[in-house]
Amino acid sequence: MAAILPRTICKAAEAALSLHSVLPRAACHFARYLGGVSSACSNPGTASVEFLPWHNGGGLLHRAASVDPTAVVEPGAVVHSGAVLGREVVVGSGAVVGPSVSIGQSTRIGYNVVLSNCSVGDFCIIHNGASIGQDGFGFFVDDAGQVKKKPQTLYAKIGDHVEIGANTCIDRGSWRETIIGDHTKIDNLVQIGHNVVIGKCCMICGQVGIAGSATLGDYVTLGGRVAIRDHVSIVSKVRLVANSLVTKDIQEPGDYGGFPAVPINEWRRQIANMRLFSKKDGMKR
């Protein structure tokens, strides 16, 4: 028994040493996959890579990223060059923080979130699968009949205390920055186009679609599947019934509904008249 114990301890020590040597090598291979490895990394004995494991969580950080020591970057997450992570930020597994993205303190980034060309404020929650800062849908047909892409070069700015639901997409700006105001809450599966400006304390329910360059004031509430056309402006303190379509500016606070959206009482009269008309038409037949 006395002879077995030293042999067991020796084997455990060897296993620990081999595991210690494998971790940098695995990080090196993953970093090479990301395209961020220096040429020296091709040498097995060299651990000189652009992306290195973060001590608090095990995710990968670019050497040029600026990360507060209290931030957590979970395994499988990647933080790119020039990104800034504030105090007590949490980046979930599979998330990607793109170059020069900034994230304010105590913000939580969910699994598989992609952040690029954007800034996120303090105390925000970005749920799983959301994508912020990608190019907007901007194209034109040139004189030769070819479809050409319009430049999308600006940013998306997310305010403080904002919550963004799972699989929601917010495009970067082209002629002005896309802005989400403080304390605004956005549900799952929402599409917000480029150049959209949303005020503070807005509530946006699931499957809403806001086309490019629309402007929403403060305390606007959009029911599920509301659609807003491009370049429309909505004043503060407007509420829209689910499935409504906004085709022109709304300049007075209040409740609206319908397709196209009209003041709520007018919409109710339309629905009542349609029912009466359908009953009368059915009796004639």
Short mmCIF file of C-alpha atoms in Angstrom, two decimals:
data_model
loop_
_atom_site.label_atom_id
_atom_site.label_comp_id
_atom_site.label_asym_id
_atom_site.label_seq_id
_atom_site.Cartn_x
_atom_site.Cartn_y
_atom_site.Cartn_z
CA MET A 1 0.00 0.00 0.00
CA ALA A 2 2.84 2.36 0.85
CA ALA A 3 4.39 1.65 -2.56
CA ILE A 4 1.11 2.32 -4.39
CA LEU A 5 0.46 5.78 -2.92
CA PRO A 6 3.63 7.49 -4.21
CA ARG A 7 2.99 5.99 -7.66
CA THR A 8 -0.61 7.32 -7.65
CA ILE A 9 0.47 10.79 -6.56
CA CYS A 10 3.14 10.82 -9.27
CA LYS A 11 0.59 9.94 -11.96
CA ALA A 12 -1.80 12.66 -10.74
CA ALA A 13 0.98 15.24 -10.85
CA GLU A 14 1.90 14.20 -14.40
CA ALA A 15 -1.75 14.48 -15.49
CA ALA A 16 -2.02 17.98 -13.98
CA LEU A 17 1.13 19.10 -15.78
CA SER A 18 -0.08 17.73 -19.10
CA LEU A 19 -3.49 19.44 -18.66
CA HIS A 20 -1.74 22.74 -17.91
CA SER A 21 0.20 22.45 -21.15
CA VAL A 22 -2.90 21.55 -23.20
CA LEU A 23 -4.94 24.64 -22.26
CA PRO A 24 -2.72 27.26 -23.98
CA ARG A 25 -2.43 24.95 -27.00
CA ALA A 26 -6.24 24.63 -27.22
CA ALA A 27 -6.62 28.39 -26.88
CA CYS A 28 -4.06 28.82 -29.62
CA HIS A 29 -5.99 26.51 -31.99
CA PHE A 30 -9.27 28.34 -31.25
CA ALA A 31 -7.61 31.70 -31.77
CA ARG A 32 -6.19 30.49 -35.09
CA TYR A 33 -9.75 29.54 -36.07
CA LEU A 34 -10.79 33.14 -35.28
CA GLY A 35 -8.00 34.47 -37.47
CA GLY A 36 -6.27 36.29 -34.63
CA VAL A 37 -3.09 34.28 -34.18
CA SER A 38 0.35 35.62 -34.88
CA SER A 39 2.66 33.62 -37.10
CA ALA A 40 4.69 32.60 -34.05
CA CYS A 41 1.75 30.51 -32.84
CA SER A 42 2.44 27.95 -35.57
CA ASN A 43 5.40 26.93 -33.41
CA PRO A 44 4.04 24.45 -30.81
CA GLY A 45 6.34 25.83 -28.13
CA THR A 46 5.11 29.41 -28.54
CA ALA A 47 1.99 30.83 -26.86
CA SER A 48 2.17 34.22 -28.57
CA VAL A 49 -1.41 34.77 -29.78
CA GLU A 50 -3.61 37.79 -30.34
CA PHE A 51 -6.50 36.19 -28.42
CA LEU A 52 -5.81 34.98 -24.89
CA PRO A 53 -8.00 33.24 -22.29
CA TRP A 54 -9.55 35.60 -19.75
CA HIS A 55 -8.86 34.74 -16.11
CA ASN A 56 -12.46 35.39 -15.04
CA GLY A 57 -14.63 32.94 -16.97
CA GLY A 58 -12.31 31.42 -19.58
CA GLY A 59 -13.47 33.27 -22.71
CA LEU A 60 -11.06 34.70 -25.27
CA LEU A 61 -9.93 38.34 -25.29
CA HIS A 62 -7.93 40.21 -27.89
CA ARG A 63 -4.74 41.75 -26.54
CA ALA A 64 -5.99 45.21 -27.53
CA ALA A 65 -9.33 44.90 -25.69
CA SER A 66 -9.85 46.87 -22.48
CA VAL A 67 -11.67 44.78 -19.88
CA ASP A 68 -12.32 45.59 -16.24
CA PRO A 69 -10.89 42.90 -13.92
CA THR A 70 -14.36 42.26 -12.46
CA ALA A 71 -15.90 41.46 -15.87
CA VAL A 72 -16.81 37.84 -16.63
CA VAL A 73 -16.28 36.42 -20.13
CA GLU A 74 -17.68 32.89 -20.18
CA PRO A 75 -16.17 29.97 -22.14
CA GLY A 76 -16.75 30.26 -25.88
CA ALA A 77 -17.28 34.03 -25.81
CA VAL A 78 -14.91 36.23 -27.82
CA VAL A 79 -14.00 39.89 -27.25
CA HIS A 80 -12.30 41.58 -30.19
CA SER A 81 -9.72 44.32 -30.57
CA GLY A 82 -10.53 47.74 -29.13
CA ALA A 83 -13.63 46.54 -27.25
CA VAL A 84 -14.26 48.06 -23.81
CA LEU A 85 -16.02 46.11 -21.04
CA GLY A 86 -16.97 47.97 -17.87
CA ARG A 87 -17.15 46.86 -14.28
CA GLU A 88 -19.10 43.67 -13.50
CA VAL A 89 -20.11 43.05 -17.11
CA VAL A 90 -21.05 39.43 -17.90
CA VAL A 91 -20.62 38.09 -21.43
CA GLY A 92 -22.34 34.72 -21.94
CA SER A 93 -20.97 31.70 -23.75
CA GLY A 94 -20.96 31.96 -27.54
CA ALA A 95 -21.35 35.75 -27.54
CA VAL A 96 -19.17 37.90 -29.80
CA VAL A 97 -18.19 41.45 -28.85
CA GLY A 98 -16.89 43.04 -32.02
CA PRO A 99 -14.05 45.51 -32.55
CA SER A 100 -14.41 48.85 -30.71
CA VAL A 101 -17.73 47.90 -29.09
CA SER A 102 -18.22 49.40 -25.62
CA ILE A 103 -20.35 47.86 -22.84
CA GLY A 104 -21.24 49.79 -19.70
CA GLN A 105 -21.04 48.56 -16.12
CA SER A 106 -23.20 45.72 -14.79
CA THR A 107 -24.62 44.91 -18.24
CA ARG A 108 -25.38 41.25 -18.93
CA ILE A 109 -24.88 39.84 -22.43
CA GLY A 110 -26.71 36.55 -23.06
CA TYR A 111 -25.63 33.44 -24.92
CA ASN A 112 -24.83 33.78 -28.65
CA VAL A 113 -25.39 37.55 -28.72
CA VAL A 114 -23.50 39.40 -31.47
CA LEU A 115 -22.49 43.02 -30.88
CA SER A 116 -20.79 45.03 -33.63
CA ASN A 117 -20.56 48.73 -34.47
CA CYS A 118 -22.44 49.66 -31.31
CA SER A 119 -22.26 50.85 -27.73
CA VAL A 120 -24.34 49.47 -24.86
CA GLY A 121 -25.01 51.51 -21.74
CA ASP A 122 -25.00 50.64 -18.03
CA PHE A 123 -27.26 48.07 -16.34
CA CYS A 124 -28.62 46.65 -19.59
CA ILE A 125 -29.78 43.10 -20.32
CA ILE A 126 -29.29 41.69 -23.82
CA HIS A 127 -31.01 38.31 -24.08
CA ASN A 128 -29.85 35.24 -25.98
CA GLY A 129 -29.34 35.46 -29.73
CA ALA A 130 -29.85 39.21 -30.10
CA SER A 131 -27.85 40.95 -32.82
CA ILE A 132 -26.97 44.64 -32.62
CA GLY A 133 -25.01 46.82 -35.03
CA GLN A 134 -25.13 44.84 -38.26
CA ASP A 135 -25.75 46.55 -41.61
CA GLY A 136 -29.25 47.80 -42.34
CA PHE A 137 -31.27 46.84 -45.40
CA GLY A 138 -30.32 49.58 -47.82
CA PHE A 139 -30.07 49.04 -51.59
CA PHE A 140 -30.72 50.91 -54.83
CA VAL A 141 -30.86 50.08 -58.54
CA ASP A 142 -28.22 51.87 -60.62
CA ASP A 143 -28.46 53.05 -64.23
CA ALA A 144 -27.29 49.65 -65.45
CA GLY A 145 -30.10 47.88 -63.62
CA GLN A 146 -27.81 46.39 -60.99
CA VAL A 147 -28.80 46.23 -57.33
CA LYS A 148 -26.18 48.10 -55.31
CA LYS A 149 -25.67 48.30 -51.56
CA LYS A 150 -25.90 51.67 -49.83
CA PRO A 151 -23.05 52.35 -47.37
CA GLN A 152 -23.91 51.51 -43.76
CA THR A 153 -21.12 53.15 -41.78
CA LEU A 154 -22.55 54.53 -38.54
CA TYR A 155 -23.38 52.97 -35.18
CA ALA A 156 -26.18 51.77 -32.95
CA LYS A 157 -26.31 53.32 -29.47
CA ILE A 158 -28.14 51.56 -26.65
CA GLY A 159 -28.91 53.67 -23.57
CA ASP A 160 -28.83 52.75 -19.88
CA HIS A 161 -31.22 50.27 -18.22
CA VAL A 162 -32.37 48.95 -21.59
CA GLU A 163 -33.59 45.35 -21.96
CA ILE A 164 -33.52 43.68 -25.37
CA GLY A 165 -35.28 40.35 -25.94
CA ALA A 166 -34.03 37.15 -27.52
CA ASN A 167 -33.31 37.14 -31.27
CA THR A 168 -34.09 40.83 -31.65
CA CYS A 169 -32.12 42.68 -34.35
CA ILE A 170 -31.11 46.35 -34.26
CA ASP A 171 -29.33 47.68 -37.35
CA ARG A 172 -26.55 50.26 -37.39
CA GLY A 173 -27.14 53.68 -38.93
CA SER A 174 -26.39 54.94 -42.42
CA TRP A 175 -27.16 58.69 -42.39
CA ARG A 176 -27.76 58.98 -38.62
CA GLU A 177 -27.05 56.66 -35.72
CA THR A 178 -29.65 54.19 -34.53
CA ILE A 179 -30.56 55.10 -30.94
CA ILE A 180 -32.47 53.26 -28.22
CA GLY A 181 -33.30 55.55 -25.29
CA ASP A 182 -32.78 54.90 -21.58
CA HIS A 183 -35.13 52.47 -19.78
CA THR A 184 -36.71 51.23 -23.02
CA LYS A 185 -37.80 47.57 -22.97
CA ILE A 186 -37.88 45.49 -26.16
CA ASP A 187 -39.45 42.03 -26.42
CA ASN A 188 -38.26 38.98 -28.39
CA LEU A 189 -38.14 38.84 -32.20
CA VAL A 190 -38.28 42.58 -32.85
CA GLN A 191 -36.73 44.14 -35.96
CA ILE A 192 -35.46 47.73 -35.68
CA GLY A 193 -34.12 49.15 -38.94
CA HIS A 194 -31.23 51.49 -39.57
CA ASN A 195 -31.43 55.14 -38.47
CA VAL A 196 -34.36 54.48 -36.13
CA VAL A 197 -34.48 56.71 -33.04
CA ILE A 198 -36.51 55.46 -30.06
CA GLY A 199 -37.00 57.63 -26.99
CA LYS A 200 -36.84 56.73 -23.32
CA CYS A 201 -39.18 54.40 -21.40
CA CYS A 202 -40.76 52.85 -24.50
CA MET A 203 -42.36 49.37 -24.45
CA ILE A 204 -42.07 47.33 -27.65
CA CYS A 205 -43.79 43.93 -27.73
CA GLY A 206 -42.83 40.83 -29.71
CA GLN A 207 -42.65 40.67 -33.51
CA VAL A 208 -42.83 44.44 -33.97
CA GLY A 209 -41.17 45.72 -37.13
CA ILE A 210 -39.88 49.31 -37.31
CA ALA A 211 -38.65 50.32 -40.75
CA GLY A 212 -35.61 52.50 -41.29
CA SER A 213 -35.42 56.16 -40.23
CA ALA A 214 -38.59 56.07 -38.10
CA THR A 215 -38.64 58.24 -34.98
CA LEU A 216 -40.47 57.37 -31.76
CA GLY A 217 -40.86 59.75 -28.84
CA ASP A 218 -40.80 58.87 -25.13
CA TYR A 219 -43.24 56.49 -23.42
CA VAL A 220 -44.45 54.97 -26.68
CA THR A 221 -46.03 51.50 -26.37
CA LEU A 222 -46.28 49.15 -29.36
CA GLY A 223 -48.46 46.04 -29.11
CA GLY A 224 -47.42 42.75 -30.67
CA ARG A 225 -46.80 42.69 -34.43
CA VAL A 226 -47.20 46.44 -34.89
CA ALA A 227 -45.57 47.63 -38.12
CA ILE A 228 -44.19 51.13 -38.65
CA ARG A 229 -43.22 52.30 -42.12
CA ASP A 230 -39.99 54.12 -42.89
CA HIS A 231 -39.45 57.83 -42.11
CA VAL A 232 -42.57 58.01 -39.91
CA SER A 233 -42.55 60.08 -36.68
CA ILE A 234 -44.60 59.21 -33.60
CA VAL A 235 -44.91 61.71 -30.74
CA SER A 236 -44.47 60.78 -27.09
CA LYS A 237 -47.15 58.92 -25.09
CA VAL A 238 -48.72 57.07 -27.99
CA ARG A 239 -50.05 53.51 -27.59
CA LEU A 240 -50.70 51.25 -30.58
CA VAL A 241 -52.98 48.21 -30.56
CA ALA A 242 -51.51 44.86 -31.66
CA ASN A 243 -51.34 44.26 -35.44
CA SER A 244 -51.66 47.98 -36.23
CA LEU A 245 -49.87 49.56 -39.19
CA VAL A 246 -48.54 53.12 -38.99
CA THR A 247 -48.33 54.63 -42.48
CA LYS A 248 -48.07 58.34 -41.61
CA ASP A 249 -46.93 60.60 -38.77
CA ILE A 250 -48.81 60.49 -35.47
CA GLN A 251 -48.73 64.00 -34.00
CA GLU A 252 -51.14 63.71 -31.06
CA PRO A 253 -50.67 61.54 -27.94
CA GLY A 254 -53.28 58.86 -27.38
CA ASP A 255 -54.36 55.35 -28.33
CA TYR A 256 -54.39 54.19 -31.96
CA GLY A 257 -55.25 51.02 -33.83
CA GLY A 258 -56.10 49.57 -37.21
CA PHE A 259 -54.69 49.05 -40.67
CA PRO A 260 -53.78 51.83 -41.27
CA ALA A 261 -53.67 53.12 -37.69
CA VAL A 262 -56.27 55.73 -36.70
CA PRO A 263 -57.43 57.06 -33.31
CA ILE A 264 -58.79 54.20 -31.22
CA ASN A 265 -62.44 55.35 -31.16
CA GLU A 266 -62.47 55.73 -34.92
CA TRP A 267 -60.99 52.25 -35.29
CA ARG A 268 -63.69 50.79 -33.02
CA ARG A 269 -66.42 52.45 -35.11
CA GLN A 270 -64.86 50.97 -38.24
CA ILE A 271 -64.95 47.49 -36.71
CA ALA A 272 -68.57 47.92 -35.55
CA ASN A 273 -69.67 49.18 -38.97
CA MET A 274 -67.95 46.27 -40.70
CA ARG A 275 -69.81 43.80 -38.47
CA LEU A 276 -73.16 45.49 -39.11
CA PHE A 277 -72.51 45.59 -42.84
CA SER A 278 -71.53 41.92 -42.94
CA LYS A 279 -74.70 40.92 -41.01
CA LYS A 280 -76.95 42.92 -43.34
CA ASP A 281 -75.19 41.52 -46.39
CA GLY A 282 -75.61 37.98 -45.03
CA MET A 283 -79.38 38.51 -44.47
CA LYS A 284 -79.88 39.72 -48.04
CA ARG A 285 -78.25 36.59 -49.37
#
